[in-house]
């Protein structure tokens, strides 16, 4: 019976080695980072209320299954930065404000950590979400038409109405406007700008090279 | 060496290969009361597997024809895809592993089992949580954490029902007669005890409670890696260590090799998940730990495979040809070898820079999941189900179809994912190539992947057909159990 006990002890020990080494240690080392003071305010900047709701729309629709949000470090690859997906590699501090960190593990579409810096026109986002393949030909991104609604134009067209050309464009007399979810989502995407310069980044966060 | 011999009496060959003597006294091999939860777990796992295959097939078609079923919120790729994988894992892999654990426990305990109803009830709870949780994800209540998509109430119910089933098994083990544990039991007990810890910890940090975003990345990867290393691989290895000696009558070749394989797997598991974050926003030492452990996982693989290989070598060739279970197990072992080597390659940072985030890694995952775990467990099912129901398989042709369709499906899928992934990775690495061009390079491979999911679904239908025939026979003969 002693052999059995020592066997169980070893198994438990080995299991807890990785459990504490990865799960608990990450939590202790990275789970309590502090914001830093940048030249124009606190870094990383806080999300607006709309953007926080938008992150929930991002969650609900699983954008993370096709899009990552991480720019890899230069000693591993330059390609992320060469593709203009960011100006610097992501560091742990960049995710401080995220309720869920959408690091992702599959790039069917481009990385989105800095999409708000590359694409700044909200209308573009609406059009793209509604009919991706009309905006980028050959796109396999799904259409998010269900985040919009089509309504009859009554009097003046709505200021929010978006111009569309594809097969799902509204018939004459109708217009397509983004729902609140779509507006929040675009506010979130527009706020994805991790290109601020973190002053003491190499001293503060352990992830700098 | 005496551990190996504790495997209770080894059956004779005639009993093992396909035809079971139909006029036997139907003395089922295990307590009938235990057959109920085992068959229930198996049945629901088949349902989830079929549903998962169906959903993942839709997803893969969507990648080829984005307008297929588009514009509908609950059928959007980002919701359907995680649900399909969750069904595979929580609906199929875990209940099936659990059924295996129950089988072993039932075989090993002398006394009649008490309170079996607890297990059946917990399994019902598990299934309801799974079903409602999947619907909730489709309705947009998912969490977007890989493999932990279920909303909090559902994941909590899953956790509780697993604990119920697990504790019941542990109590059973305490009551069993004193004897050393067989190597299969080590693996299965490790899986049984570590899953709640992993699942609980990951949910506590990522969904039930949310730790600061900056620390979530490594935990996400740790969970995905641990699920593989502490559930899928040990359960499959446990099954193989049980099946080969049982079917061939050959003892485990080397007890020390088995020991080494077991402990080295434990030592490197869990850490290896971090290799998914090479170049990511984590401290450098974590990355190195991930890389090194992922490479080291070759060692336990070699140890167990040498052991299995020697046993195959010693056994009579006739058995290998006759036993469908062994054929599936052999395919599983081959998948394990290939997947481990491929994953070794992708953990070198220079290769990882190209291969990360492409289908190459999905290919390795599926090779381990469908190839190693799936084929092995199907092998197990071909062995267990006739022994549970007392009815032998009706058609060896259907079994062969199932086998070959699965082999072709998995090979086609994995090879197109690997090749497509490499091409995609090289293209992504060259900033001159636009993203739209990359999509067009990936397109043909996506077609092949859809085809291979379809092939797998067909293969599974053959298996379902076998089960349906068996069910009819059971009804006709008024057997007490239901399939």
XYZ file of C-alpha atoms in Angstrom:
692
model
C 0.000 0.000 0.000
C 2.930 2.302 0.576
C 3.883 2.124 -3.043
C 0.422 3.211 -4.008
C 0.579 6.139 -1.625
C 3.914 7.314 -2.935
C 2.633 6.923 -6.473
C -0.314 9.152 -5.708
C 1.961 11.646 -3.998
C 4.231 11.887 -7.016
C 1.292 12.295 -9.376
C -0.147 15.047 -7.214
C 3.211 16.758 -6.953
C 3.819 16.734 -10.711
C 0.328 17.969 -11.421
C 0.589 20.846 -9.000
C 4.003 21.753 -10.330
C 2.520 22.797 -13.657
C -0.665 24.087 -12.081
C 1.156 26.460 -9.773
C 3.940 27.171 -12.237
C 1.651 28.284 -15.009
C -1.787 29.129 -13.702
C -1.005 30.536 -10.292
C 2.296 32.118 -11.197
C 0.845 33.907 -14.253
C -1.896 35.224 -12.087
C 0.524 36.472 -9.452
C 3.003 37.952 -11.870
C 0.713 39.408 -14.540
C -2.629 39.683 -12.799
C -1.880 42.827 -10.843
C -0.196 45.170 -13.285
C -0.612 48.890 -12.677
C -1.466 51.528 -15.240
C 1.342 53.902 -16.084
C 1.333 57.664 -16.593
C 1.900 58.571 -20.236
C 2.431 62.011 -21.733
C -1.289 62.371 -22.481
C -2.978 60.547 -19.642
C -3.102 57.131 -18.088
C -1.888 54.193 -20.141
C -3.318 51.974 -21.414
C -6.277 54.313 -21.965
C -9.629 53.275 -20.585
C -12.342 52.087 -22.962
C -15.421 54.242 -23.407
C -18.732 52.875 -22.184
C -19.774 52.189 -25.758
C -16.557 50.336 -26.473
C -17.038 48.141 -23.407
C -20.470 47.165 -24.696
C -18.923 46.674 -28.104
C -16.424 44.210 -26.684
C -19.433 42.182 -25.521
C -20.785 42.134 -29.059
C -17.335 40.991 -30.206
C -17.545 38.236 -27.594
C -21.064 37.171 -28.463
C -20.304 36.816 -32.159
C -17.028 34.998 -31.795
C -14.893 37.353 -33.876
C -12.046 35.802 -31.904
C -12.364 32.528 -33.827
C -10.897 34.247 -36.909
C -9.044 37.277 -35.581
C -6.137 37.472 -33.178
C -5.229 40.487 -31.124
C -1.510 40.196 -30.597
C 1.495 41.603 -32.387
C 4.350 39.191 -31.968
C 7.777 40.105 -30.670
C 10.510 41.077 -33.053
C 12.948 38.378 -32.054
C 10.380 35.841 -33.251
C 9.038 37.518 -36.366
C 8.942 40.881 -38.082
C 6.028 40.032 -40.274
C 3.276 41.331 -37.975
C 4.827 44.765 -37.874
C 5.819 44.666 -41.541
C 2.181 44.018 -42.327
C 1.396 47.214 -40.422
C -0.660 45.338 -37.871
C 1.093 47.366 -35.192
C 4.007 49.667 -34.521
C 5.396 47.655 -31.639
C 4.941 44.159 -30.219
C 2.081 43.646 -27.773
C 2.944 43.511 -24.096
C 0.929 42.140 -21.204
C 0.039 45.656 -20.058
C -1.883 46.269 -23.295
C -4.596 43.876 -22.090
C -4.978 45.462 -18.684
C -8.345 46.995 -19.481
C -9.768 44.005 -21.354
C -12.428 42.015 -19.570
C -11.585 39.102 -21.821
C -8.217 39.148 -23.544
C -8.945 38.194 -27.159
C -5.467 36.950 -27.975
C -6.889 34.344 -30.287
C -5.163 31.378 -31.856
C -6.183 31.431 -35.500
C -5.681 34.103 -38.147
C -8.295 33.501 -40.795
C -8.565 37.286 -40.933
C -5.995 39.986 -40.110
C -4.852 40.814 -36.610
C -7.059 43.457 -35.023
C -4.963 44.805 -32.119
C -4.501 48.112 -33.930
C -7.340 48.088 -36.385
C -8.608 51.392 -34.975
C -5.408 53.110 -36.080
C -5.393 51.650 -39.584
C -9.071 52.056 -40.421
C -10.629 55.170 -38.973
C -13.896 55.598 -40.858
C -16.911 54.161 -38.993
C -18.893 53.979 -42.233
C -16.277 51.649 -43.686
C -16.765 49.309 -40.731
C -20.543 49.319 -41.135
C -20.320 48.565 -44.814
C -17.725 45.898 -44.217
C -19.717 44.206 -41.461
C -22.813 44.221 -43.647
C -21.237 42.991 -46.864
C -17.571 42.058 -46.390
C -17.176 40.558 -49.845
C -18.309 43.789 -51.505
C -15.690 45.803 -49.629
C -12.820 43.338 -49.912
C -13.385 41.135 -52.898
C -12.802 37.494 -52.091
C -13.357 38.038 -48.380
C -14.612 35.004 -46.497
C -15.624 36.990 -43.445
C -19.261 36.281 -42.616
C -21.842 38.993 -43.139
C -23.179 40.495 -39.935
C -26.402 41.726 -41.506
C -28.247 40.736 -38.380
C -26.545 43.602 -36.570
C -28.416 46.034 -38.823
C -31.985 46.628 -39.662
C -33.752 47.610 -42.787
C -36.501 50.180 -42.522
C -38.766 52.178 -44.771
C -37.507 55.697 -45.378
C -39.962 58.062 -43.778
C -39.426 61.630 -44.837
C -35.741 62.415 -44.526
C -33.352 59.441 -44.787
C -31.714 58.619 -41.463
C -28.317 60.158 -40.853
C -27.068 56.708 -39.889
C -28.150 54.991 -43.102
C -25.265 53.301 -44.870
C -24.584 53.075 -48.580
C -24.629 49.481 -49.833
C -24.203 47.881 -53.228
C -24.428 44.098 -52.842
C -27.342 41.690 -53.231
C -28.557 42.560 -49.761
C -28.651 46.303 -50.401
C -32.012 47.841 -49.508
C -34.600 48.212 -52.276
C -35.603 51.762 -53.283
C -37.505 53.528 -50.546
C -35.717 51.541 -47.832
C -32.567 52.139 -45.861
C -30.255 50.088 -43.689
C -29.194 51.428 -40.317
C -26.862 49.878 -37.754
C -28.447 48.606 -34.542
C -27.070 49.729 -31.219
C -24.996 46.541 -31.089
C -23.338 47.400 -34.382
C -22.625 50.942 -33.213
C -21.065 49.684 -29.993
C -19.035 47.092 -31.877
C -17.638 49.736 -34.217
C -16.859 52.009 -31.270
C -14.899 49.102 -29.805
C -13.040 48.370 -33.043
C -12.188 52.048 -33.438
C -10.731 52.085 -29.950
C -8.360 49.193 -30.697
C -5.170 51.233 -30.822
C -2.289 49.771 -28.955
C 0.289 52.032 -30.505
C 0.801 54.389 -27.586
C 4.295 54.403 -26.195
C 4.596 52.861 -22.787
C 7.290 54.887 -21.007
C 8.761 52.311 -18.680
C 7.584 49.317 -20.518
C 10.825 47.410 -20.315
C 11.139 47.975 -16.600
C 7.486 47.477 -15.715
C 6.409 44.475 -17.666
C 8.484 41.398 -17.924
C 7.540 40.697 -21.493
C 9.749 43.199 -23.274
C 12.641 41.489 -24.995
C 6.874 -6.990 -13.382
C 4.072 -8.437 -11.316
C 1.845 -5.446 -12.000
C 1.318 -6.520 -15.519
C 0.153 -9.898 -14.451
C -2.591 -8.486 -12.287
C -4.634 -7.932 -15.366
C -7.399 -10.349 -14.655
C -7.805 -13.448 -16.755
C -7.118 -12.874 -20.363
C -9.818 -14.017 -22.644
C -9.386 -16.522 -25.367
C -9.108 -15.444 -28.924
C -12.364 -16.861 -30.170
C -14.240 -14.704 -27.750
C -12.508 -11.547 -28.834
C -12.588 -11.276 -32.515
C -15.828 -10.275 -34.061
C -18.331 -13.057 -33.526
C -19.461 -13.480 -29.967
C -21.216 -16.784 -29.408
C -24.798 -15.690 -29.659
C -26.205 -18.561 -27.682
C -24.000 -17.865 -24.713
C -25.790 -17.486 -21.438
C -25.571 -13.719 -21.882
C -23.578 -13.411 -18.760
C -22.610 -9.824 -19.161
C -19.144 -9.092 -18.055
C -20.053 -6.432 -15.611
C -22.726 -5.678 -13.184
C -25.887 -4.839 -15.064
C -26.556 -1.808 -12.925
C -23.260 -0.377 -14.080
C -24.121 -1.057 -17.680
C -26.876 1.520 -17.480
C -24.726 4.594 -16.877
C -21.977 3.351 -19.170
C -24.342 2.845 -22.079
C -26.069 6.105 -21.326
C -22.786 8.014 -21.414
C -21.819 6.313 -24.651
C -25.157 6.971 -26.269
C -25.146 10.646 -25.494
C -21.545 10.938 -26.598
C -22.474 9.502 -30.007
C -25.235 12.017 -30.339
C -22.896 14.903 -29.545
C -20.270 13.571 -31.887
C -22.683 13.358 -34.785
C -24.003 16.830 -34.054
C -20.485 18.212 -33.704
C -19.432 16.683 -37.027
C -22.487 18.137 -38.667
C -21.879 21.636 -37.295
C -18.181 21.639 -38.069
C -19.015 20.540 -41.598
C -21.295 23.562 -41.954
C -18.486 25.773 -40.634
C -15.992 24.416 -43.101
C -18.446 24.940 -45.957
C -18.888 28.521 -44.778
C -15.175 29.092 -45.211
C -15.530 28.042 -48.829
C -18.894 29.685 -49.560
C -19.293 32.499 -47.057
C -22.845 33.061 -48.246
C -23.900 29.562 -47.158
C -26.532 30.045 -44.405
C -25.169 33.518 -43.725
C -26.721 36.530 -42.115
C -28.402 34.427 -39.407
C -27.138 35.225 -35.944
C -27.256 31.722 -34.447
C -25.632 30.138 -37.490
C -22.753 32.573 -37.759
C -19.302 31.037 -37.985
C -18.038 32.591 -34.771
C -20.773 30.875 -32.746
C -21.156 27.617 -34.623
C -17.473 26.756 -34.674
C -16.924 26.912 -30.899
C -20.148 25.006 -30.287
C -18.989 22.221 -32.586
C -15.679 21.915 -30.773
C -17.303 22.097 -27.367
C -19.619 19.286 -28.388
C -16.600 17.253 -29.408
C -14.850 17.868 -26.132
C -17.552 18.065 -23.488
C -20.152 16.070 -25.349
C -18.002 13.306 -26.722
C -14.452 13.074 -25.371
C -15.288 13.540 -21.719
C -18.350 11.284 -21.424
C -16.593 8.611 -23.441
C -13.524 8.795 -21.235
C -15.790 8.597 -18.266
C -17.536 5.537 -19.608
C -14.125 3.914 -19.923
C -13.282 4.797 -16.337
C -16.566 3.319 -15.135
C -15.960 0.160 -17.120
C -12.575 -0.391 -15.533
C -13.843 0.384 -12.069
C -16.753 -1.975 -12.507
C -14.471 -4.746 -13.677
C -12.161 -4.282 -10.771
C -14.419 -4.007 -7.791
C -15.630 -7.211 -6.308
C -18.578 -5.974 -4.325
C -21.820 -4.968 -6.034
C -21.821 -1.277 -6.722
C -23.945 0.984 -4.653
C -25.678 4.188 -5.643
C -25.118 3.774 -9.347
C -28.067 6.094 -9.820
C -25.922 9.007 -8.722
C -23.804 8.531 -11.806
C -26.758 8.306 -14.135
C -28.306 11.383 -12.574
C -25.053 13.306 -12.820
C -24.697 12.270 -16.436
C -28.181 13.604 -17.127
C -27.250 16.868 -15.468
C -24.086 17.003 -17.558
C -26.036 16.491 -20.757
C -28.608 19.118 -19.948
C -25.896 21.643 -19.144
C -24.167 20.771 -22.377
C -27.288 21.082 -24.451
C -28.535 24.318 -22.901
C -25.033 25.751 -22.825
C -24.594 25.086 -26.541
C -27.910 26.751 -27.289
C -26.854 29.722 -25.189
C -23.606 30.093 -27.119
C -25.568 29.988 -30.367
C -27.866 32.656 -28.959
C -24.874 34.891 -28.274
C -24.201 34.216 -24.605
C -20.810 32.622 -25.170
C -17.663 33.796 -23.426
C -15.223 33.721 -26.367
C -12.584 31.895 -24.365
C -11.315 28.928 -26.370
C -12.890 25.685 -25.078
C -14.577 27.555 -22.238
C -17.317 29.176 -24.279
C -20.253 28.033 -22.187
C -21.923 30.711 -20.091
C -21.199 30.602 -16.375
C -24.273 28.698 -15.242
C -23.663 25.977 -17.815
C -19.983 25.569 -17.058
C -20.800 25.518 -13.367
C -23.329 22.731 -13.859
C -20.807 20.803 -15.926
C -18.292 21.223 -13.148
C -20.714 20.051 -10.462
C -21.882 17.028 -12.395
C -18.327 15.989 -13.149
C -17.486 16.283 -9.464
C -20.457 14.098 -8.586
C -19.441 11.383 -11.013
C -15.781 11.654 -10.069
C -16.323 11.498 -6.328
C -18.498 8.454 -6.730
C -15.707 6.698 -8.598
C -13.146 7.686 -5.989
C -15.300 6.301 -3.189
C -15.577 3.104 -5.156
C -11.840 2.833 -5.459
C -11.440 3.222 -1.749
C -13.685 0.251 -1.187
C -12.016 -2.003 -3.661
C -9.907 -4.938 -2.691
C -6.285 -4.244 -1.965
C -4.120 -4.680 -4.968
C -1.691 -2.639 -6.988
C -3.127 -0.321 -9.599
C -2.791 -1.375 -13.166
C -1.105 1.115 -15.492
C -4.358 1.948 -17.296
C -5.788 2.955 -13.987
C -2.935 5.352 -13.315
C -3.690 7.192 -16.499
C -7.413 7.190 -15.999
C -7.232 8.226 -12.370
C -4.876 11.043 -13.263
C -7.360 12.227 -15.856
C -10.253 11.854 -13.462
C -8.607 13.824 -10.668
C -6.973 16.540 -12.704
C -9.884 17.514 -14.915
C -11.934 19.233 -12.191
C -8.862 21.141 -11.019
C -8.036 22.351 -14.485
C -11.591 23.126 -15.447
C -12.311 24.794 -12.125
C -9.153 26.870 -12.125
C -9.556 28.016 -15.699
C -13.186 28.959 -15.178
C -12.449 30.730 -11.918
C -9.836 32.858 -13.625
C -11.401 33.375 -17.026
C -15.173 33.146 -16.846
C -16.758 32.830 -13.398
C -14.356 35.437 -12.128
C -12.194 37.432 -14.432
C -8.612 38.154 -13.576
C -6.876 41.124 -15.137
C -6.733 40.815 -18.912
C -2.949 40.919 -18.919
C -2.754 37.513 -17.206
C -5.515 35.805 -19.173
C -3.430 34.828 -22.208
C -1.176 32.296 -20.493
C -4.126 30.827 -18.578
C -6.113 30.360 -21.786
C -3.218 28.498 -23.359
C -2.553 26.512 -20.229
C -6.149 25.332 -20.197
C -6.179 24.303 -23.840
C -2.878 22.464 -23.385
C -3.948 20.824 -20.156
C -7.208 19.592 -21.595
C -5.167 17.766 -24.192
C -2.475 16.533 -21.841
C -4.504 15.693 -18.766
C -7.631 14.322 -20.365
C -7.409 13.333 -23.999
C -3.950 11.774 -24.010
C -4.099 9.932 -20.671
C -7.560 8.536 -21.416
C -6.448 7.276 -24.804
C -3.238 5.807 -23.385
C -5.164 4.203 -20.559
C -7.467 2.614 -23.097
C -4.560 1.274 -25.139
C -2.779 -0.185 -22.113
C -5.989 -2.004 -21.330
C -6.943 -3.122 -24.807
C -3.696 -4.482 -26.215
C -2.988 -6.921 -23.376
C -6.641 -7.935 -23.191
C -6.995 -8.644 -26.857
C -3.620 -10.107 -27.703
C -2.959 -11.820 -24.429
C 0.535 -10.338 -24.350
C 1.836 -8.794 -21.142
C 3.148 -5.274 -21.044
C 6.612 -5.406 -22.548
C 8.465 -3.274 -20.052
C 7.092 -2.067 -16.784
C 9.886 0.464 -16.382
C 9.278 1.949 -19.776
C 5.628 2.269 -18.846
C 6.595 4.005 -15.623
C 8.909 6.352 -17.429
C 6.305 7.149 -20.060
C 3.744 7.927 -17.441
C 5.836 10.196 -15.260
C 7.541 12.054 -18.062
C 4.139 12.802 -19.570
C 3.012 14.228 -16.250
C 6.159 16.253 -15.797
C 5.911 18.088 -19.109
C 2.156 18.378 -19.403
C 0.405 21.610 -18.645
C 3.510 23.683 -19.287
C 3.493 22.826 -22.956
C 0.346 24.894 -23.603
C 2.479 28.012 -23.293
C 4.141 27.182 -26.587
C 1.019 28.610 -28.235
C 2.213 32.036 -27.109
C 5.661 32.066 -28.687
C 6.303 35.728 -29.430
C 3.215 36.698 -27.478
C 2.736 39.086 -24.574
C 4.133 36.841 -21.844
C 7.460 36.780 -19.987
C 10.329 35.214 -21.881
C 10.814 32.361 -19.414
C 7.244 31.213 -19.940
C 7.794 31.042 -23.636
C 10.954 29.001 -23.134
C 9.193 26.712 -20.681
C 6.484 26.157 -23.275
C 8.959 25.427 -26.043
C 11.129 23.079 -24.013
C 8.274 21.062 -22.538
C 6.545 20.777 -25.864
C 9.710 19.298 -27.323
C 10.185 17.017 -24.352
C 6.762 15.470 -24.899
C 8.457 13.339 -27.515
C 9.995 11.297 -24.699
C 6.798 9.891 -23.187
C 5.538 9.284 -26.694
C 8.578 7.174 -27.551
C 8.355 5.282 -24.283
C 4.749 4.234 -24.690
C 5.030 3.551 -28.376
C 8.021 1.261 -27.932
C 6.031 -0.614 -25.351
C 3.009 -0.959 -27.627
C 5.127 -1.864 -30.598
C 6.853 -4.685 -28.776
C 3.515 -6.054 -27.681
C 2.171 -5.969 -31.199
C 5.312 -7.698 -32.393
C 4.913 -10.519 -29.961
C 1.267 -11.103 -30.575
C -0.189 -13.424 -33.136
C -0.639 -11.748 -36.463
C -4.030 -13.338 -36.889
C -5.466 -11.372 -33.999
C -4.298 -8.128 -35.485
C -6.211 -8.950 -38.616
C -9.326 -10.129 -36.935
C -9.840 -7.688 -34.163
C -11.433 -4.431 -35.301
C -10.522 -2.894 -31.962
C -6.827 -3.429 -32.545
C -6.970 -2.014 -36.036
C -8.446 1.206 -34.697
C -5.968 1.310 -31.849
C -3.055 0.877 -34.239
C -4.295 3.802 -36.332
C -4.568 5.814 -33.126
C -1.000 5.060 -32.116
C 0.326 6.050 -35.529
C -1.537 9.340 -35.292
C -0.007 9.958 -31.886
C 3.504 9.476 -33.229
C 2.989 11.759 -36.218
C 1.237 14.455 -34.216
C 3.943 14.555 -31.575
C 6.665 14.906 -34.170
C 4.773 17.625 -36.039
C 4.199 19.495 -32.852
C 7.887 19.215 -32.021
C 8.673 20.896 -35.336
C 6.252 23.731 -34.755
C 7.676 24.535 -31.367
C 11.034 25.675 -32.738
C 10.602 29.466 -32.634
C 11.863 29.892 -36.204
C 9.201 27.521 -37.549
C 6.627 28.688 -35.104
C 6.942 32.233 -36.426
C 5.595 30.927 -39.718
C 3.213 28.231 -38.563
C 1.540 29.869 -35.596
C -2.058 31.010 -36.165
C -2.356 28.900 -39.317
C -4.183 25.653 -39.994
C -0.960 23.753 -39.322
C -1.701 23.893 -35.616
C -5.374 23.051 -36.117
C -4.177 20.057 -38.122
C -2.040 18.818 -35.243
C -4.906 19.305 -32.830
C -7.265 17.321 -35.011
C -4.706 14.594 -35.592
C -4.451 14.137 -31.852
C -8.135 14.583 -31.255
C -9.720 12.641 -34.088
C -6.761 10.454 -34.978
C -5.295 9.484 -31.649
C -8.112 9.933 -29.162
C -10.941 9.243 -31.579
C -9.595 6.153 -33.303
C -8.366 4.659 -30.048
C -11.669 5.159 -28.304
C -13.605 3.779 -31.258
C -11.350 0.760 -30.967
C -12.344 0.554 -27.352
C -16.010 0.812 -28.235
C -15.731 -2.067 -30.676
C -14.389 -4.069 -27.791
C -16.643 -2.890 -24.984
C -20.073 -2.593 -26.523
C -20.557 -6.305 -27.375
C -19.425 -7.132 -23.861
C -21.896 -4.738 -22.374
C -24.860 -5.778 -24.418
C -24.064 -9.419 -25.009
C -24.615 -9.050 -28.738
C -21.867 -9.201 -31.299
C -21.368 -6.785 -34.160
C -23.623 -7.593 -37.048
C -21.418 -6.722 -39.966
C -17.683 -6.673 -40.343
C -18.144 -4.853 -43.621
C -19.620 -1.830 -41.902
C -16.771 -1.876 -39.413
C -14.299 -1.878 -42.258
C -16.146 1.008 -43.887
C -16.067 2.942 -40.661
C -12.370 2.282 -40.312
C -11.353 3.221 -43.817
C -13.610 6.234 -44.095
C -12.161 7.528 -40.828
C -8.604 6.879 -41.913
C -9.114 8.533 -45.272
C -11.013 11.434 -43.732
C -8.449 12.115 -41.063
C -5.475 11.781 -43.414
C -7.031 14.036 -46.000
C -7.988 16.604 -43.420
C -4.704 16.659 -41.613
C -2.551 16.703 -44.707
C -4.518 19.516 -46.307
C -4.421 21.492 -43.097
C -0.686 20.987 -42.770
C 0.085 21.889 -46.362
C -2.433 24.701 -46.453
C -1.075 25.950 -43.152
C 2.508 25.965 -44.354
C 1.568 27.850 -47.521
C -0.581 30.269 -45.604
C 2.184 30.788 -43.062
C 4.861 31.476 -45.638
C 2.551 33.920 -47.388
C 1.632 35.678 -44.143
C 5.287 36.024 -43.392
C 5.879 37.946 -46.593
C 4.340 41.406 -46.158
C 4.334 42.016 -49.906
C 1.582 39.419 -50.351
C -1.767 41.045 -49.649
C -4.252 39.460 -47.331
C -6.738 38.822 -50.125
C -4.084 36.847 -51.941
C -3.479 34.761 -48.859
C -7.183 33.976 -48.753
C -7.023 32.711 -52.297
C -4.067 30.455 -51.443
C -6.007 28.992 -48.533
C -9.190 28.435 -50.516
C -8.436 25.067 -52.193
C -7.320 23.554 -48.907
C -10.537 24.635 -47.277
C -12.444 22.681 -49.910
C -10.448 19.565 -49.080
C -11.076 20.074 -45.385
C -14.841 20.239 -45.980
C -14.650 17.054 -48.009
C -12.789 15.292 -45.263
C -15.298 16.318 -42.595
C -17.943 14.876 -44.839
C -15.979 11.631 -45.114
C -15.691 11.436 -41.348
C -19.421 11.957 -41.020
C -20.043 9.120 -43.479
C -17.720 6.870 -41.516
C -19.557 7.681 -38.351
C -22.862 6.822 -40.013
C -21.541 3.313 -40.593
C -20.890 3.062 -36.894
C -24.346 4.422 -36.093
C -25.853 1.897 -38.455
C -24.113 -0.906 -36.558
C -25.507 0.439 -33.325
C -29.020 0.672 -34.696
C -28.901 -2.947 -35.822
C -27.656 -3.963 -32.422
C -30.425 -1.997 -30.778
C -33.045 -3.845 -32.807
C -31.563 -7.135 -31.774
C -31.648 -6.093 -28.170
C -35.271 -5.101 -28.406
C -36.156 -8.319 -30.161
C -34.466 -10.410 -27.565
C -35.868 -8.305 -24.743
C -32.532 -7.637 -23.170
C -32.612 -5.624 -19.992
C -30.224 -2.926 -21.151
C -30.963 -0.388 -23.805
C -28.490 1.072 -26.227
